Amino acid sequence: MKRGKRKGQITIFIIVAILLVAVIASFFLIQNNIFSSGGAKENIPDYVDGCLQDSLMEAIYFNALQGGYFVAIPDLYSLSPKHAVAYENLYIPVYWNLGNPEVPSLEDLQDQINLAVGFRMEDCLKNFTNFKKQGYEIKTDGIQNIEVITTEKETKVILDFPIFVTKADETNEYKEFSKSTDFNLVEKYEIVKKAIELQKLTPNDIPIVQFSELAFDKGFKFETIDLGDNTFLHSFTFTSEKNKYQGFDYTYVFAAKYNETE
Amino acid sequence: MFSQQNTMKQNKKKVENKQRLAFFQIFVLIIGTISFSYLVGAVDSTIISPSQWTSICSGIDVGTRSDGTANLETIKNLEGIQAITGLTPQLINTIDEQSIVENCADKPDALKKLNDKTLLTGIDKNPGVFNTKNSKVFDEISKRMQGQPSTSSFFKEFNLEQNNLAREGWLDKFDSIKVTGSKPPKILSYKEGTKILELGTDKWKRTIDTEGLKGKIKLTTSENGDIWISDGTTITGNGNAKIEYDKGLGRLKITAGADTTVDFSEKDFSQPMSNVNVVSKGATVKTTDADYSGVFEGKFTGSSKEFTQIGTDGVNILDDYGNFLAKGNKMTIDNDGLINIDGEFKDIRGDSDTIKSTNAFISRDNTLSSKPDAMNVKLDADGLVTEANVIGSGKGTIEGSGFKNLKIDTSQATEDGLLTLDNNGNFVEFENGKILNGEELKDILAEDGKINYQYSPGKTQTLENVDGIIKSSIKDTPAGQIATPEKSGLRKVWDKYKWPIIVVAAAAAALGAFMLFKKKKDAQKEKEKEKDKDKKKNETSNSSK
């Protein structure tokens, strides 16, 4: 992709983002849907917990749509994928590029969740404006650290976020927040990694039998979308109840670019 | 005294009467004797005695030139015959062709002196002469055929309508031949050495290995050359056919030319020694399964049909499923109708489906094959490919214009096993456990078409073209699909959750934009720093100067 084009797209995204952020608040008031920010809470720890919970789930489910990335624009920062393709308003990283695997590590995915949670928390907390209006005095130096832990049992995020809350001469200090979900990200990542291993068997072709069998064995549904120019999106959708978040199926999408074959 | 005189007179009269009676009795006796003698003498003079016939036969032999033949009139006038004791002119007049052949049937020297007409007329009037004790009539007829073309005078005479009974009688003498119908076929040749008989006309010919078939089969033939073999085979048509027993192969061999039909529909292949070879030079071979025509060498047995020496135009196969053309080096069809071809198998009705294979099994019915080392392909009643199995090292290509309801099995395929479905240059290849160029399925699988693909034992994938989307399922459980962006499931998800996704995507994009901005700013700062450094360097160097 040409560099000038990418710049143009990013500019459009900025404009879209500004416009959308303006309507987000009103939008979420009438929509009780996925990726909504944390609802109003009685107290500040609960409020932070709510935001953290929503941010974590958003990060898990949204990042999957972009191949595990929160920001998947290539060649942008140290965690950027090498190659990505645009699809709707998403950037999908290329996991199989002309016969070579370019799969991020599990740690990379954790870092991307970290990035998403951090960014979404800022948005969700809204600088505690509502609480401040209610007479709370809140002092904080911001989020100090975010740790994402993924195991086969859970996905957990630990937030190092010191907050000093004062009201009516009573001051409370909160330092660490954590939230977890029993969502098994490790399993999903291993499935995708396995798919790329299967791809190695037919470097220039879609391994439709292998993907089908993998889907059958692991209980997901794959979809291959022809984007043209020998580029395909592969999406793995996990439809079981435990993989749903507010009705939305966990869908892991990555791209593959194949060599031209006769 | 007077009374004494009367008595004397009376006695004299009695004596006279007795004398008269005696004379009468003697007269009657003489007359009776003469009459009897006359009568007896008359019978002897109207019948030629056996001994006279022996003399006549001998007379025919001696009286006729050694290299010549005689007709009936010549025979009657032979001196040797005229001189036979007791053979009156009246008796000689009673001699005809029938009586000569009948009485000289065991006298080959006499028979050979009869001209064709005399001999054949004699036989025709009583074909039983072939069967009388020590009859040499069959041999004489046979001898007259040797070295003679079918246009020779003998064959012309023999094949006349008036000699039909003679021909039938001669043919019936063959152990393996029986004539049916009102007329026997015409005879073209017979070779005493090989005992090869040719029947026919200038249009058709039936060559029969009479000696080879002896004791093996019986065939019935008719005027038009139709042949019914005792095993149920029939040979008909206006072409040539040869029926022989191939000692080397130990089975019946039929060679058939164009316009000839060899029909095995009624043949019972379950019987011992029922295998048969057919050398087809454009003939049609009918079986219960199909009609096969063209140039080939076919081996038909109870368990299979094998075709070799297939002509360049191939073997045309006509059956309930359609009209197919098989080309190549070898084709075998087993009891299940499964065709193994080293070559090409094509539905020629619509010129649509061609199956090419170095070792393919093709079936036009619904029977499965367990043959190893082969690719199996089945066609449906419309001649469309419905099933293809790569079982061993077989490689093959099926060409068609879109495929429907195809069953593919590569589960037993070796590394070389590869099946290619080719639709006007859009192709997809199947090998053990893999579908190569899987995305091409949408180009070769017809709308609503379905492929059941067994990629390993017990594991079957179903690929179905539903409204342009190739849907894949394993054991009837949906596993996934290949779709265009417009019809994709992901697009539906996008449409449903568009705004929530855009919100986060926009946030991510905003972060990305911030990162880009920061990156640019950092780069600019770095650039300015470098500039400052360079500036300071220049200033320092200028001041030092």
Tab-separated table of C-alpha atoms in Angstrom, chain A residues 82-245:
chain	number	residue	atom	x	y	z
A	82	LYS	CA	4.243	-6.232	9.217
A	83	HIS	CA	1.321	-6.284	6.805
A	84	ALA	CA	-2.383	-5.573	7.070
A	85	VAL	CA	-5.378	-5.192	4.786
A	86	ALA	CA	-8.278	-2.794	5.156
A	87	TYR	CA	-11.742	-4.267	5.532
A	88	GLU	CA	-14.688	-2.015	6.287
A	89	ASN	CA	-13.309	0.252	9.040
A	90	LEU	CA	-10.880	-2.315	10.327
A	91	TYR	CA	-7.282	-3.163	9.710
A	92	ILE	CA	-6.694	-6.901	9.514
A	93	PRO	CA	-3.130	-8.122	9.945
A	94	VAL	CA	-1.760	-10.568	7.383
A	95	TYR	CA	-0.820	-13.769	9.157
A	96	TRP	CA	0.224	-15.624	6.015
A	97	ASN	CA	2.116	-13.503	3.579
A	98	LEU	CA	3.257	-15.075	0.301
A	99	GLY	CA	4.222	-18.334	1.937
A	100	ASN	CA	5.587	-16.878	5.174
A	101	PRO	CA	3.886	-16.888	8.557
A	102	GLU	CA	3.596	-13.537	10.320
A	103	VAL	CA	1.704	-14.548	13.412
A	104	PRO	CA	2.037	-12.356	16.500
A	105	SER	CA	3.022	-14.022	19.739
A	106	LEU	CA	0.611	-14.516	22.622
A	107	GLU	CA	2.549	-11.824	24.444
A	108	ASP	CA	1.913	-9.480	21.525
A	109	LEU	CA	-1.813	-10.138	21.912
A	110	GLN	CA	-1.582	-9.446	25.625
A	111	ASP	CA	0.189	-6.175	24.892
A	112	GLN	CA	-2.570	-5.240	22.445
A	113	ILE	CA	-5.213	-5.952	25.098
A	114	ASN	CA	-3.145	-3.861	27.431
A	115	LEU	CA	-3.144	-1.046	24.879
A	116	ALA	CA	-6.866	-1.311	24.288
A	117	VAL	CA	-7.739	-1.458	27.985
A	118	GLY	CA	-5.580	1.551	28.757
A	119	PHE	CA	-7.066	3.595	25.947
A	120	ARG	CA	-10.622	2.562	26.631
A	121	MET	CA	-10.274	3.134	30.375
A	122	GLU	CA	-9.361	6.755	29.763
A	123	ASP	CA	-12.453	7.095	27.662
A	124	CYS	CA	-14.662	5.238	30.088
A	125	LEU	CA	-13.611	7.033	33.275
A	126	LYS	CA	-14.221	10.425	31.730
A	127	ASN	CA	-11.948	11.928	34.368
A	128	PHE	CA	-14.581	11.111	37.030
A	129	THR	CA	-16.565	14.150	35.936
A	130	ASN	CA	-19.863	12.866	37.348
A	131	PHE	CA	-18.304	12.155	40.747
A	132	LYS	CA	-16.582	15.517	40.872
A	133	LYS	CA	-19.939	17.139	40.238
A	134	GLN	CA	-21.252	15.295	43.264
A	135	GLY	CA	-18.573	16.908	45.470
A	136	TYR	CA	-15.878	14.292	45.318
A	137	GLU	CA	-12.321	15.392	45.257
A	138	ILE	CA	-10.312	12.938	43.233
A	139	LYS	CA	-6.598	12.976	42.893
A	140	THR	CA	-4.725	10.605	40.638
A	141	ASP	CA	-1.562	10.469	38.553
A	142	GLY	CA	-3.305	8.282	36.053
A	143	ILE	CA	-2.863	4.620	35.229
A	144	GLN	CA	0.622	3.573	36.206
A	145	ASN	CA	0.633	0.121	34.804
A	146	ILE	CA	-1.612	-2.450	33.176
A	147	GLU	CA	-0.861	-6.123	33.332
A	148	VAL	CA	-2.767	-8.637	31.243
A	149	ILE	CA	-2.516	-12.285	32.205
A	150	THR	CA	-3.899	-15.002	29.977
A	151	THR	CA	-4.206	-18.583	31.038
A	152	GLU	CA	-6.371	-21.431	29.845
A	153	LYS	CA	-8.727	-20.701	32.705
A	154	GLU	CA	-9.040	-16.964	32.507
A	155	THR	CA	-7.992	-13.671	31.074
A	156	LYS	CA	-7.142	-11.183	33.773
A	157	VAL	CA	-6.204	-7.571	33.824
A	158	ILE	CA	-4.538	-5.826	36.770
A	159	LEU	CA	-4.580	-2.094	36.855
A	160	ASP	CA	-2.080	-0.098	38.885
A	161	PHE	CA	-4.158	3.017	39.270
A	162	PRO	CA	-3.658	4.952	42.525
A	163	ILE	CA	-6.629	7.164	43.342
A	164	PHE	CA	-7.217	9.387	46.338
A	165	VAL	CA	-10.889	10.129	46.875
A	166	THR	CA	-11.935	12.730	49.411
A	167	LYS	CA	-15.433	13.668	50.467
A	168	ALA	CA	-16.607	15.278	53.644
A	169	ASP	CA	-13.098	15.173	55.133
A	170	GLU	CA	-12.888	11.450	54.541
A	171	THR	CA	-10.162	10.294	52.243
A	172	ASN	CA	-9.895	6.838	50.760
A	173	GLU	CA	-7.047	5.495	48.767
A	174	TYR	CA	-7.412	2.912	46.032
A	175	LYS	CA	-4.367	1.549	44.291
A	176	GLU	CA	-4.974	-1.627	42.375
A	177	PHE	CA	-7.930	-2.818	40.424
A	178	SER	CA	-8.292	-6.168	38.723
A	179	LYS	CA	-10.877	-7.929	36.646
A	180	SER	CA	-10.942	-11.312	35.065
A	181	THR	CA	-13.083	-13.312	32.715
A	182	ASP	CA	-13.155	-17.027	32.136
A	183	PHE	CA	-12.654	-16.380	28.441
A	184	ASN	CA	-9.913	-18.699	27.179
A	185	LEU	CA	-7.809	-16.529	24.909
A	186	VAL	CA	-4.956	-19.024	24.969
A	187	GLU	CA	-7.149	-21.653	23.364
A	188	LYS	CA	-8.221	-19.275	20.603
A	189	TYR	CA	-4.669	-18.217	19.938
A	190	GLU	CA	-3.526	-21.834	19.755
A	191	ILE	CA	-6.282	-22.589	17.251
A	192	VAL	CA	-5.206	-19.733	15.037
A	193	LYS	CA	-1.593	-20.780	15.358
A	194	LYS	CA	-2.631	-24.306	14.399
A	195	ALA	CA	-4.449	-22.931	11.368
A	196	ILE	CA	-1.253	-21.275	10.217
A	197	GLU	CA	0.610	-24.527	10.797
A	198	LEU	CA	-1.965	-26.207	8.541
A	199	GLN	CA	-1.513	-23.439	6.041
A	200	LYS	CA	2.129	-24.450	5.726
A	201	LEU	CA	0.959	-27.737	4.185
A	202	THR	CA	-0.484	-25.892	1.207
A	203	PRO	CA	1.458	-22.635	1.125
A	204	ASN	CA	-0.280	-21.227	-1.928
A	205	ASP	CA	-3.762	-22.602	-1.387
A	206	ILE	CA	-6.538	-22.304	1.141
A	207	PRO	CA	-6.408	-25.410	3.310
A	208	ILE	CA	-10.152	-25.794	3.258
A	209	VAL	CA	-10.207	-29.396	4.442
A	210	GLN	CA	-7.849	-28.670	7.284
A	211	PHE	CA	-9.716	-25.532	8.310
A	212	SER	CA	-12.976	-27.455	8.148
A	213	GLU	CA	-11.671	-30.273	10.267
A	214	LEU	CA	-10.102	-27.843	12.727
A	215	ALA	CA	-13.405	-25.987	12.922
A	216	PHE	CA	-15.267	-29.238	13.470
A	217	ASP	CA	-12.838	-30.430	16.137
A	218	LYS	CA	-12.580	-27.132	17.992
A	219	GLY	CA	-16.170	-26.045	17.684
A	220	PHE	CA	-15.943	-22.890	15.639
A	221	LYS	CA	-16.995	-21.874	12.142
A	222	PHE	CA	-14.535	-20.551	9.657
A	223	GLU	CA	-15.189	-18.190	6.846
A	224	THR	CA	-12.905	-17.357	3.973
A	225	ILE	CA	-13.565	-14.117	2.154
A	226	ASP	CA	-12.009	-13.416	-1.196
A	227	LEU	CA	-10.773	-9.832	-1.227
A	228	GLY	CA	-9.177	-10.229	-4.635
A	229	ASP	CA	-5.522	-9.975	-5.554
A	230	ASN	CA	-4.921	-13.420	-4.020
A	231	THR	CA	-5.780	-11.994	-0.619
A	232	PHE	CA	-8.295	-13.632	1.667
A	233	LEU	CA	-9.716	-12.966	5.073
A	234	HIS	CA	-10.078	-15.958	7.321
A	235	SER	CA	-12.464	-15.523	10.200
A	236	PHE	CA	-12.983	-18.065	12.959
A	237	THR	CA	-16.248	-17.541	14.808
A	238	PHE	CA	-16.796	-19.271	18.139
A	239	THR	CA	-20.508	-19.604	18.576
A	240	SER	CA	-20.838	-21.392	21.894
A	241	GLU	CA	-22.461	-19.510	24.760
A	242	LYS	CA	-19.271	-19.209	26.753
A	243	ASN	CA	-17.713	-17.327	23.833
A	244	LYS	CA	-20.490	-14.763	23.562
A	245	TYR	CA	-20.342	-11.276	24.927
